[in-house]
Short mmCIF file of N, CA and C in Angstrom, two decimals:
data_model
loop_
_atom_site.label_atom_id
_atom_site.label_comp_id
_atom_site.label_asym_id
_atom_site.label_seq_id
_atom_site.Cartn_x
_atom_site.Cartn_y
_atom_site.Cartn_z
N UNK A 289 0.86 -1.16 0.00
CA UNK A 289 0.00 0.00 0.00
C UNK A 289 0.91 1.23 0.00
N UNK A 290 0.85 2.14 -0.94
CA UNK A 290 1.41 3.05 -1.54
C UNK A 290 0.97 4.36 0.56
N UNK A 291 1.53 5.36 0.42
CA UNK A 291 1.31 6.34 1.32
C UNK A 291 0.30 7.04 1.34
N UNK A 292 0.20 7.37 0.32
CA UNK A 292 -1.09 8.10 0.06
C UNK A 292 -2.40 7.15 0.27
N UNK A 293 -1.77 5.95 0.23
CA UNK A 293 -3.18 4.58 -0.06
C UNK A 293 -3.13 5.12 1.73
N UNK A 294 -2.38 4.69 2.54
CA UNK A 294 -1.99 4.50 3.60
C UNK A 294 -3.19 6.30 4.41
N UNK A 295 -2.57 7.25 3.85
CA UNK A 295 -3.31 8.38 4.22
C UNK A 295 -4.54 8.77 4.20
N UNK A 296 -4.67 8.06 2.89
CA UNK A 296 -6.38 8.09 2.71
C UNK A 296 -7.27 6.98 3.60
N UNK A 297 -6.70 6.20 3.74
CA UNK A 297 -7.39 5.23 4.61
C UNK A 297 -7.43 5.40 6.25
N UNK A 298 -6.19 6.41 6.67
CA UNK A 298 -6.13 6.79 7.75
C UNK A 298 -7.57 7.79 8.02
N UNK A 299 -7.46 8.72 6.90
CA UNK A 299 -8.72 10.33 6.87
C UNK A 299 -10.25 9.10 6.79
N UNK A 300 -10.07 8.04 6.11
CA UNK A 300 -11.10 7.53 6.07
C UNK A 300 -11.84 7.30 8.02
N UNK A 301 -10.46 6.40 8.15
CA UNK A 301 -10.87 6.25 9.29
C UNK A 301 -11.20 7.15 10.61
N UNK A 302 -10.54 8.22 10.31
CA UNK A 302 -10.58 9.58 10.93
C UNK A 302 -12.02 10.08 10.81
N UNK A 303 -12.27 9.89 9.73
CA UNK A 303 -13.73 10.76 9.47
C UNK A 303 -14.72 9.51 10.04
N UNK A 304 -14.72 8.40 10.23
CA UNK A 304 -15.79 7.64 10.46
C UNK A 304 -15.89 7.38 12.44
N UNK A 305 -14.41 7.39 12.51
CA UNK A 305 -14.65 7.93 14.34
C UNK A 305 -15.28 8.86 14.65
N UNK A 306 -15.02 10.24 13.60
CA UNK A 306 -15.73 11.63 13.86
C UNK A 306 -16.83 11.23 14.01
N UNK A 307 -17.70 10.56 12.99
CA UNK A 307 -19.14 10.47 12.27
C UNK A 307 -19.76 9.69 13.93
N UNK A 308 -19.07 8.91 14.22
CA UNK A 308 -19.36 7.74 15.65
C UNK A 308 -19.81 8.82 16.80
N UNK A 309 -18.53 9.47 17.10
CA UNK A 309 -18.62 9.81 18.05
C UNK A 309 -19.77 11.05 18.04
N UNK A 310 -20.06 11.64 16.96
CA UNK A 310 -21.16 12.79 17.04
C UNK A 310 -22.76 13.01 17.42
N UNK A 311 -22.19 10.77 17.54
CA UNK A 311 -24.03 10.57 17.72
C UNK A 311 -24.96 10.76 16.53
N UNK A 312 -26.28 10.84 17.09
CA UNK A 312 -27.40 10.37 16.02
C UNK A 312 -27.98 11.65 16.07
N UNK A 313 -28.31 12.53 14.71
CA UNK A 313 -29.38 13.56 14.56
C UNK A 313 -30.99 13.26 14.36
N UNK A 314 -31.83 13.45 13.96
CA UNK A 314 -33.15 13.72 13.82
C UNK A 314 -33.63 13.39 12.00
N UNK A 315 -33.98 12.77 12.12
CA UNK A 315 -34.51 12.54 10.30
C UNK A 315 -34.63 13.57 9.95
N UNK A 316 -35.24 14.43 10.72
CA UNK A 316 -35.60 15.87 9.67
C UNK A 316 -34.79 16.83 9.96
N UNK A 317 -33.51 16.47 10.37
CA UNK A 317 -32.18 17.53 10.01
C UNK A 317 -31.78 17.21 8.81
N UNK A 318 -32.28 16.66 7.62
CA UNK A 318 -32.03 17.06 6.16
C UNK A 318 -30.53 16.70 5.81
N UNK A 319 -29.89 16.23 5.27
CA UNK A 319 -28.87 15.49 4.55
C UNK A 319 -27.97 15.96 5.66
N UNK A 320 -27.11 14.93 5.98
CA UNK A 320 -26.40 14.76 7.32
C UNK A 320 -24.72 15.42 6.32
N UNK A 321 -24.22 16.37 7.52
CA UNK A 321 -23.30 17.26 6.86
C UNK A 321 -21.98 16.87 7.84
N UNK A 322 -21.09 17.26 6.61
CA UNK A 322 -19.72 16.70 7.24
C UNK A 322 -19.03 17.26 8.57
N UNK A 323 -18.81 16.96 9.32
CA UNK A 323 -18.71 17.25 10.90
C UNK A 323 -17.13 18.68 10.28
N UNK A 324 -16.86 19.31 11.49
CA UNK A 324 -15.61 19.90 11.16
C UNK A 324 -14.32 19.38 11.69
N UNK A 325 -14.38 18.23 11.98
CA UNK A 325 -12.92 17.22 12.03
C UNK A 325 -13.19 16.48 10.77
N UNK A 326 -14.82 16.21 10.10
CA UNK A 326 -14.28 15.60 8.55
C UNK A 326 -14.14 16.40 7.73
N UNK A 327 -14.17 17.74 7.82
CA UNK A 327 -13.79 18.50 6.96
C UNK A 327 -12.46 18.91 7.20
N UNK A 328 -11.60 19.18 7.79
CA UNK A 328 -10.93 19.40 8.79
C UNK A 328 -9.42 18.56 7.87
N UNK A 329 -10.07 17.05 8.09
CA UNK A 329 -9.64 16.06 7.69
C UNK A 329 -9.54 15.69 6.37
N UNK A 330 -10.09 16.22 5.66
CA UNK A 330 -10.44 16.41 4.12
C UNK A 330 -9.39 17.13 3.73
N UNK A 331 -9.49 18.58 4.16
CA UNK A 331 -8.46 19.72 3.62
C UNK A 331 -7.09 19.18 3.86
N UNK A 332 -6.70 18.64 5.01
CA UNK A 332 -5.29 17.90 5.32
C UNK A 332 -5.08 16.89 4.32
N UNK A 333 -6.08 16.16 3.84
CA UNK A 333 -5.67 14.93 3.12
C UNK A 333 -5.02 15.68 1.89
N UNK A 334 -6.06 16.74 1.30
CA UNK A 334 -5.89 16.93 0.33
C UNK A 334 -4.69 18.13 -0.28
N UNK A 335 -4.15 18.61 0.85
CA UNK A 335 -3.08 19.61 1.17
C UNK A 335 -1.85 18.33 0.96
N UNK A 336 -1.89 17.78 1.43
CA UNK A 336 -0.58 16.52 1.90
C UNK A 336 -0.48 16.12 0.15
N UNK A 337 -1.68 15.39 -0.42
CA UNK A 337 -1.99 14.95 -1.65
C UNK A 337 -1.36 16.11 -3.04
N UNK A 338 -1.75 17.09 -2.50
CA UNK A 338 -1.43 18.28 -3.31
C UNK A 338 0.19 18.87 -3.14
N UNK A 339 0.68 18.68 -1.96
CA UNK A 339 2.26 18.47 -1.54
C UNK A 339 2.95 17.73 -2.50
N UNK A 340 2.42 16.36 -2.41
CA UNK A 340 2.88 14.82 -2.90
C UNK A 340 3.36 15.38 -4.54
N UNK A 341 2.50 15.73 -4.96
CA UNK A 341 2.31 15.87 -6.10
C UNK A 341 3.45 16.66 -6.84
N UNK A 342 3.54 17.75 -6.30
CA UNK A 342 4.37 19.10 -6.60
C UNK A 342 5.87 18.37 -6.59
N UNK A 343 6.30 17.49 -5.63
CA UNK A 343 7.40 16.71 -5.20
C UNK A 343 7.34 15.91 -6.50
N UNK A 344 6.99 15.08 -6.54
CA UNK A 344 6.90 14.08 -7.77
C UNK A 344 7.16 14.61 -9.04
N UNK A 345 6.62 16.30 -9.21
CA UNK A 345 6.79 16.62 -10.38
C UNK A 345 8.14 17.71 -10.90
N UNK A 346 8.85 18.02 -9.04
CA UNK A 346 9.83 18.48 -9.12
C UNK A 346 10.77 17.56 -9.44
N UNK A 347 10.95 16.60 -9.05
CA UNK A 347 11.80 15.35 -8.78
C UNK A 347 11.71 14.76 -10.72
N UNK A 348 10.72 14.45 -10.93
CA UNK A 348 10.50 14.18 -12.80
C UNK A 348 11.23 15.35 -13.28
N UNK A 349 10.99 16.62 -12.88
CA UNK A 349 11.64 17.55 -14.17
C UNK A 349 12.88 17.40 -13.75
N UNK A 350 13.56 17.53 -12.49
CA UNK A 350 14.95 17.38 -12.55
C UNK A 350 15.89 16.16 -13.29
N UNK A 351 15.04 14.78 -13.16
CA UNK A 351 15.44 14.16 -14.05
C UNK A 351 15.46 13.92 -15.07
N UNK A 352 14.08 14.66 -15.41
CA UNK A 352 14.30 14.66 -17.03
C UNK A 352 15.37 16.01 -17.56
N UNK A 353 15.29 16.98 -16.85
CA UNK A 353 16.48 17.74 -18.01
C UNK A 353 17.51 17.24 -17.65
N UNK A 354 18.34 16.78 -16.61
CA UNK A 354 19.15 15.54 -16.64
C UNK A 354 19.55 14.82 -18.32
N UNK A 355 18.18 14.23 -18.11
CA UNK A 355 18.48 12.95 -19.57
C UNK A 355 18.40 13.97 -20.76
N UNK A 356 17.52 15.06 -21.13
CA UNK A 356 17.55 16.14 -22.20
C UNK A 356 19.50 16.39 -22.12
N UNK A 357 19.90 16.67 -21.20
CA UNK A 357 22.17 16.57 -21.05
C UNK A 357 22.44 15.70 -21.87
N UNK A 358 22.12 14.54 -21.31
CA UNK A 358 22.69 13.30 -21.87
C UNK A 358 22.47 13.11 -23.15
N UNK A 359 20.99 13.46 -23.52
CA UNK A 359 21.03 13.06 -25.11
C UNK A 359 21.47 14.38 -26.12
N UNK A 360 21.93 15.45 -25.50
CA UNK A 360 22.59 16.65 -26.07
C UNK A 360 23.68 16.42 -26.05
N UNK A 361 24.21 15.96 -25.13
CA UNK A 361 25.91 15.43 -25.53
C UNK A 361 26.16 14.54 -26.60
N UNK A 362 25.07 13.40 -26.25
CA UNK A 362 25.77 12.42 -27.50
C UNK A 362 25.19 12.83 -28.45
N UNK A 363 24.57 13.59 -28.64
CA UNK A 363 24.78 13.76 -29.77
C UNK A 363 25.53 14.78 -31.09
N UNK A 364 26.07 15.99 -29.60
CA UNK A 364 27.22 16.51 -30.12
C UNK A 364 28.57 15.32 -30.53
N UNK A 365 28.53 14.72 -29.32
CA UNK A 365 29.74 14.02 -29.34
C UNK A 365 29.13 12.27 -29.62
N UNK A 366 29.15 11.88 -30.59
CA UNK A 366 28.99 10.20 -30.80
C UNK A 366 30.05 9.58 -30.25
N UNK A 367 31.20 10.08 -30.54
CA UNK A 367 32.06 9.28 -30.01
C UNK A 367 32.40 8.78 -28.46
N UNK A 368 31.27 9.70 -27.96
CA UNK A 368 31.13 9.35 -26.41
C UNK A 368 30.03 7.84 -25.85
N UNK A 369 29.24 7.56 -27.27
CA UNK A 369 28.23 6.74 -26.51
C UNK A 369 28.73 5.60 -26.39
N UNK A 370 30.07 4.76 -26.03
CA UNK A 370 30.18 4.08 -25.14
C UNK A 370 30.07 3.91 -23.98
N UNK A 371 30.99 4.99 -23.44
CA UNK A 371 31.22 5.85 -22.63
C UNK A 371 30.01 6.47 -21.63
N UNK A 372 29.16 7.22 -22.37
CA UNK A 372 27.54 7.97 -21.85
C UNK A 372 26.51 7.00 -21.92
N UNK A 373 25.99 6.53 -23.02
CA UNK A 373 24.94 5.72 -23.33
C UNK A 373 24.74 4.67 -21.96
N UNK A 374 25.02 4.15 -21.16
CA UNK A 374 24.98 3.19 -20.35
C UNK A 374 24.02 4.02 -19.09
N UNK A 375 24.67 5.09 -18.95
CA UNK A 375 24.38 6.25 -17.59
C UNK A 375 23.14 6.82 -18.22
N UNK A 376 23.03 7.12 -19.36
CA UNK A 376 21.82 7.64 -20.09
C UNK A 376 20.54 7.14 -20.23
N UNK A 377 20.91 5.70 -20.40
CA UNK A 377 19.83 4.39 -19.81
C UNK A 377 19.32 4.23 -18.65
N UNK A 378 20.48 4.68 -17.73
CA UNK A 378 20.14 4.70 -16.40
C UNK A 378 19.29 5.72 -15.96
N UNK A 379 19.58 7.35 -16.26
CA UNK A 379 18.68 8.28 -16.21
C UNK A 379 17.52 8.27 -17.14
N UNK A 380 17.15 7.17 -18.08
CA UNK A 380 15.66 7.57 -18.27
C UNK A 380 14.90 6.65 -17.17
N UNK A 381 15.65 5.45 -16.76
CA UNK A 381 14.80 4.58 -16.12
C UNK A 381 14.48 5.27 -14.71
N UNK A 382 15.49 6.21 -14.31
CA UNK A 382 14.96 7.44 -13.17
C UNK A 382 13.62 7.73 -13.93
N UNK A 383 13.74 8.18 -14.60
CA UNK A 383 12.39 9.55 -15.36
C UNK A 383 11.11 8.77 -15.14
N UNK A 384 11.05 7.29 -15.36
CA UNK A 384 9.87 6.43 -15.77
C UNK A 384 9.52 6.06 -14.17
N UNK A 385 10.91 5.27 -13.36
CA UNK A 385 10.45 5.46 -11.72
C UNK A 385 9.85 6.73 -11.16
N UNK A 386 10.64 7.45 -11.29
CA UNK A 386 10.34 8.40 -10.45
C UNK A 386 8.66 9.24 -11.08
N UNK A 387 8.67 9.03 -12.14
CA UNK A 387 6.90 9.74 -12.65
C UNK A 387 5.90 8.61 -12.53
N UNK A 388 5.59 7.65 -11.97
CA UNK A 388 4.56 6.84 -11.48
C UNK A 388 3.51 6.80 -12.30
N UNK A 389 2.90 8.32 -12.63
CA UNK A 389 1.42 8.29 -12.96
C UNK A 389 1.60 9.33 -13.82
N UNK A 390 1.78 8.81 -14.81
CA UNK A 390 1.67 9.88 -16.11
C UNK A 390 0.37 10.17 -16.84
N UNK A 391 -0.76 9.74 -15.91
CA UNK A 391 -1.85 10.44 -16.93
C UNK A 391 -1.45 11.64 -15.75
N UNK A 392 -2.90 12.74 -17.07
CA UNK A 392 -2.87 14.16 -16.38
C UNK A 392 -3.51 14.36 -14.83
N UNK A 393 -3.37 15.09 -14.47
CA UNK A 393 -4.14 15.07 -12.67
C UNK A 393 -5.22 15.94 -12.68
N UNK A 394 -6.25 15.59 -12.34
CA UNK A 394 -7.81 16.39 -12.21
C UNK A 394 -7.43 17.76 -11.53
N UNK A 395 -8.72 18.70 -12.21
CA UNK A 395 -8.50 19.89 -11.79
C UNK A 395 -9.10 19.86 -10.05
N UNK A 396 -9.28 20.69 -9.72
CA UNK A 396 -10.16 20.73 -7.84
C UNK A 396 -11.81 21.06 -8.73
N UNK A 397 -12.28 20.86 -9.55
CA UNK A 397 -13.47 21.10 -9.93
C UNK A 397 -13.62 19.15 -10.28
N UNK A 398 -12.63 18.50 -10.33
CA UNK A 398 -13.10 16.23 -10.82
C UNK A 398 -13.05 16.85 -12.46
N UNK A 399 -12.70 17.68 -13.30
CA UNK A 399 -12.47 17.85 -14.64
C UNK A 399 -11.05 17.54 -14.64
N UNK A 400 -10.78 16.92 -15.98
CA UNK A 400 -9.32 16.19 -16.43
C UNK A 400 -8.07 17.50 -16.78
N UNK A 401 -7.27 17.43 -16.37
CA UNK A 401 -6.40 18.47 -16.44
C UNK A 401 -6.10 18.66 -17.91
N UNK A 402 -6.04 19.96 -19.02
CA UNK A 402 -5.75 20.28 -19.92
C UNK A 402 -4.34 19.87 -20.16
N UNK A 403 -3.87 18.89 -21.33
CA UNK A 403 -2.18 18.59 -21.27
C UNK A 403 -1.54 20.30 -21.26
N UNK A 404 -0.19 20.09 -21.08
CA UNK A 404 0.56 21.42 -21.35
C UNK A 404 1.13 21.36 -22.62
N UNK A 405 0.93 22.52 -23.15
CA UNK A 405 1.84 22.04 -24.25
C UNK A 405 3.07 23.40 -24.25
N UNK A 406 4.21 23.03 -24.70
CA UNK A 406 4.85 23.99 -24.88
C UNK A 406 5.57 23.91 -26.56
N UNK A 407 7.16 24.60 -26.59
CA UNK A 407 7.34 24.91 -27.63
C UNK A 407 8.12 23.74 -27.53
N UNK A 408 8.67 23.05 -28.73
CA UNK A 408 9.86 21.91 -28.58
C UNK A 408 11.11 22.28 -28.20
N UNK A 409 11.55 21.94 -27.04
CA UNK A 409 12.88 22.17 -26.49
C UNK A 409 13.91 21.88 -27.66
N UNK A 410 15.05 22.87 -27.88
CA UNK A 410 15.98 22.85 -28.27
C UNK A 410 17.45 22.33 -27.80
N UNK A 411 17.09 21.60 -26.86
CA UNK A 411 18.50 21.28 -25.93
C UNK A 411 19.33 22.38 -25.57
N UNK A 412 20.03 21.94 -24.26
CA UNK A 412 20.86 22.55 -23.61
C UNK A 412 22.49 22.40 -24.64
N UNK A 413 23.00 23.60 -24.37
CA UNK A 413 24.23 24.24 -25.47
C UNK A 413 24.91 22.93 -24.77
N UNK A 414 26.44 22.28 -25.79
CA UNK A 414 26.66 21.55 -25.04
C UNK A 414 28.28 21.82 -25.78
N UNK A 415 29.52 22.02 -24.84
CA UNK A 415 30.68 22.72 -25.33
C UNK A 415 30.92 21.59 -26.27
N UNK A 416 32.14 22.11 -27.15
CA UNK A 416 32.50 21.39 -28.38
C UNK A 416 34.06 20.81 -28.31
N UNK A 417 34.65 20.87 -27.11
CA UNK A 417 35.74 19.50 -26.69
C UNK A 417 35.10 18.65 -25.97
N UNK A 418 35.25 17.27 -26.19
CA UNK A 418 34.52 15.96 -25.35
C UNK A 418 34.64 15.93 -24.02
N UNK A 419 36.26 16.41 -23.28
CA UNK A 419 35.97 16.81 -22.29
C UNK A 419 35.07 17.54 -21.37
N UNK A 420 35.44 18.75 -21.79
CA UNK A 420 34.48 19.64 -20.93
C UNK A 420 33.10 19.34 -20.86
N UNK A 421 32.41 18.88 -22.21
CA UNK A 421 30.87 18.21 -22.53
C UNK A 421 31.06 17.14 -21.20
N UNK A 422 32.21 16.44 -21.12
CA UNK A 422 31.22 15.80 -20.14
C UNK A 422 31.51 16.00 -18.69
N UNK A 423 32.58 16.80 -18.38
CA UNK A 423 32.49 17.96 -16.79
C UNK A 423 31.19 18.90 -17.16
N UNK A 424 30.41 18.99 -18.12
CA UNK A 424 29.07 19.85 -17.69
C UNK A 424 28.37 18.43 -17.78
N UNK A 425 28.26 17.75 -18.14
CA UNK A 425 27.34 16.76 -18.05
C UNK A 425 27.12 15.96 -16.39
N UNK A 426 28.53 15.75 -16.06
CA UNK A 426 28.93 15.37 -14.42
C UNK A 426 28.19 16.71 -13.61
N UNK A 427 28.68 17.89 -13.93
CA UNK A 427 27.91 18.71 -13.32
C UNK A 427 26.59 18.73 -12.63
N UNK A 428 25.68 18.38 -14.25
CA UNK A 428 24.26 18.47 -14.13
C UNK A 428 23.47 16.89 -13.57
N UNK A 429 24.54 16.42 -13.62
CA UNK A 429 23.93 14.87 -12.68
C UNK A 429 24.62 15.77 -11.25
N UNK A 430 25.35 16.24 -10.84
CA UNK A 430 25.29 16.45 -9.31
C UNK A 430 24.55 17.35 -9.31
N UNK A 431 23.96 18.04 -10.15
CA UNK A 431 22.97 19.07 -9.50
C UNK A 431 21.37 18.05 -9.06
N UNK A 432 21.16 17.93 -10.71
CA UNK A 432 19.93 16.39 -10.13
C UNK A 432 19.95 15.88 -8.98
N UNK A 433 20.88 15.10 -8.67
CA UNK A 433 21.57 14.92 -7.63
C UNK A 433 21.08 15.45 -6.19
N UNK A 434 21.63 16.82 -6.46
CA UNK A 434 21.31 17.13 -4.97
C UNK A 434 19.94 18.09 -5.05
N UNK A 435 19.00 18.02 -6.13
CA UNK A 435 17.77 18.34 -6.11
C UNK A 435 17.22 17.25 -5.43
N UNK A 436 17.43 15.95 -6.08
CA UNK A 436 16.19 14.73 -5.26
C UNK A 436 17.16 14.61 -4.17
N UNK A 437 18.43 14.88 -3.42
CA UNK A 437 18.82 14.68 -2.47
C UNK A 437 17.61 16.11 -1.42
N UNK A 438 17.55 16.94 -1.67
CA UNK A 438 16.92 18.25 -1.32
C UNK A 438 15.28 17.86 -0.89
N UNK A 439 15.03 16.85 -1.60
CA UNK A 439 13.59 16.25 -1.40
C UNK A 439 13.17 15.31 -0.40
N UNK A 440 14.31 14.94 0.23
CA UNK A 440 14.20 13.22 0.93
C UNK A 440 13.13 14.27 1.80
N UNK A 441 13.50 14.62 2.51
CA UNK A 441 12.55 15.36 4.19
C UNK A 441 10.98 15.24 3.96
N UNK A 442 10.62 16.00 2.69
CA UNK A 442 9.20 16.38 2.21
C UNK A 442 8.83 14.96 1.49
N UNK A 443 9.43 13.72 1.14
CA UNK A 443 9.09 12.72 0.33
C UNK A 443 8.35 11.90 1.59
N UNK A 444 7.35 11.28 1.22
CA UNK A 444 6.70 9.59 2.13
C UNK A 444 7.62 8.84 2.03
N UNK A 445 7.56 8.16 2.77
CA UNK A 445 8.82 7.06 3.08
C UNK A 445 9.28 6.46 1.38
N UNK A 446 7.97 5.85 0.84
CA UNK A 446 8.52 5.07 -0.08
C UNK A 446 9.36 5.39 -1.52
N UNK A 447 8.70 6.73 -1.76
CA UNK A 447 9.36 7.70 -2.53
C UNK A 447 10.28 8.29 -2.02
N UNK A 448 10.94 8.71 -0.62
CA UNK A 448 12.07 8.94 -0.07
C UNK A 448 13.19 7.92 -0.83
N UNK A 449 12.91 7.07 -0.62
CA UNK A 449 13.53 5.68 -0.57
C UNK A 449 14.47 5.72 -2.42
N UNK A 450 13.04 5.95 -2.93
CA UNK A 450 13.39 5.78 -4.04
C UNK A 450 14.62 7.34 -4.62
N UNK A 451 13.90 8.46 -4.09
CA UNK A 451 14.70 9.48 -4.15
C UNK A 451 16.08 9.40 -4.12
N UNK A 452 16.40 8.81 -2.41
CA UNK A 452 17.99 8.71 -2.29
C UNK A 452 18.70 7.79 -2.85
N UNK A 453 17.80 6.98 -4.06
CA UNK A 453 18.45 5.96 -4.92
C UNK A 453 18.86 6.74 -5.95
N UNK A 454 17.98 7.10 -6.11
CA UNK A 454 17.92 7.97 -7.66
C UNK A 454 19.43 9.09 -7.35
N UNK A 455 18.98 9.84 -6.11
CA UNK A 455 20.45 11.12 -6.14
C UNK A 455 21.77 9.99 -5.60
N UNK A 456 21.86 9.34 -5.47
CA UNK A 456 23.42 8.57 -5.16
C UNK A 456 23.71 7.90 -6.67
N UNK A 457 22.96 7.32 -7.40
CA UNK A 457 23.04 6.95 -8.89
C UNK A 457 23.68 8.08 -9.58
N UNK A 458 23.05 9.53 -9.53
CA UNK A 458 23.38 10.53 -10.05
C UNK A 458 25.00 10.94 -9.48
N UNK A 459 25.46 10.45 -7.95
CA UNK A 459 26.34 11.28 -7.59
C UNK A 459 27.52 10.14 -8.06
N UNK A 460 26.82 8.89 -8.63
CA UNK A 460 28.24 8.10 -8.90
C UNK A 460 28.69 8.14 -10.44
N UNK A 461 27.63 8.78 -11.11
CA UNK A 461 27.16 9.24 -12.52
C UNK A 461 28.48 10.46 -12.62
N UNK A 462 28.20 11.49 -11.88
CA UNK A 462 29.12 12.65 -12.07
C UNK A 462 30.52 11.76 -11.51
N UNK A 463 30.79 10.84 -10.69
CA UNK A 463 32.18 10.43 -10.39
C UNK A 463 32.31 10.05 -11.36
N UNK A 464 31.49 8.63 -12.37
CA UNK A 464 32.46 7.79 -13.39
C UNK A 464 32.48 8.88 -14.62
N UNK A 465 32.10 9.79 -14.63
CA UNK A 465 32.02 11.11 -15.64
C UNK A 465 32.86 11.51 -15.58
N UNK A 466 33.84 12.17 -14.50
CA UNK A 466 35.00 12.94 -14.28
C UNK A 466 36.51 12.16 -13.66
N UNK A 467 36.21 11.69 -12.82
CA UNK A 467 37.03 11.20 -11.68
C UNK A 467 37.40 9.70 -12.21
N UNK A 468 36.48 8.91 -12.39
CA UNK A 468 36.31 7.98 -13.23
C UNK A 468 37.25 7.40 -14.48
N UNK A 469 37.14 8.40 -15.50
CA UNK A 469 37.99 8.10 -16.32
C UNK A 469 39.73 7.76 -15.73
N UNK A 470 39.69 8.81 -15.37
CA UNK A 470 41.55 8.83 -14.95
C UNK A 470 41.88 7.39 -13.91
N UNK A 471 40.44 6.52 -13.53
CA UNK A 471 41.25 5.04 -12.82
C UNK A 471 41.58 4.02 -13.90
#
């Protein structure tokens, strides 16, 4: 059971102690209304839920312009995808973990969120000696890096989990990038 499964079932249960303990109204008090610990309890769920979210989608974009690096290098530089291509594999399979739920997310009205669309990214500039391309490339995996490292606190356990996998992958990414070569 996912956290959020875990949270919602907690508010569930939260709201049905409320409902217990408030006792019994009168038939003709007219559609029985949500107490203010289930409302209470509602707004928290859905604040936490709405947290969750923002995290998940900070954590996706950092890895994806991550992998947008990787496939800007090689393809300045081919002669690197021995070399890159392996780590590049590795950062999309971040992108696909770490985004869970790629349909769109409902608006606060239960209507389907409008996709975004933007303009087609042009990739990030990427210098024109193989070196340096890939000291900015090491770079931008330690920045990734210490973005989902920046997240563990605000993540649920299980996505924590996955987080500090994802930024130590990235921080051994920028070692075999730089440091790496010269063993």
């Amino acid at each position: 059971m996912t956290t959020t499964g875990r949270r919602a079932l907690l508010v569930a249960g939260a709201s049905a102690a409320a409902a217990a303990l408030t006792g019994c109204t009168p038939d003709d008090a007219g559609p029985p209304r949500p107490s203010a610990a289930e409302r209470a309890a509602a707004r928290e769920a859905e604040r936490v839920a709405r947290a969750e979210a923002a995290l998940r989608r900070r954590a996706v974009t950092a890895s994806r312009t991550l992998l947008e690096r990787y496939d800007a290098t090689l393809a300045a530089h081919p002669a690197l995808h021995a070399r890159v291509a392996p780590l590049r594999a590795s950062v999309a399979a971040h992108v696909r973990a770490l985004g869970e739920d790629p349909r769109p997310t409902a608006t606060p009205d239960g209507a389907p969120a409008a996709p975004v669309t933007t303009a087609p990214p042009t990739g990030p500039a990427v210098p024109a000696d193989p070196k340096a391309a890939l000291r900015e490339l090491a770079g931008a995996a330690r920045t990734a890096s210490a973005a989902h490292t920046a997240e563990l606190l605000a993540a649920p356990p299980e996505y924590a989990r996955l987080l500090a996998s994802v930024a130590a992958s990235g921080a051994a990414h920028a070692y075999l990038l730089t440091e790496g070569a010269r063993a």
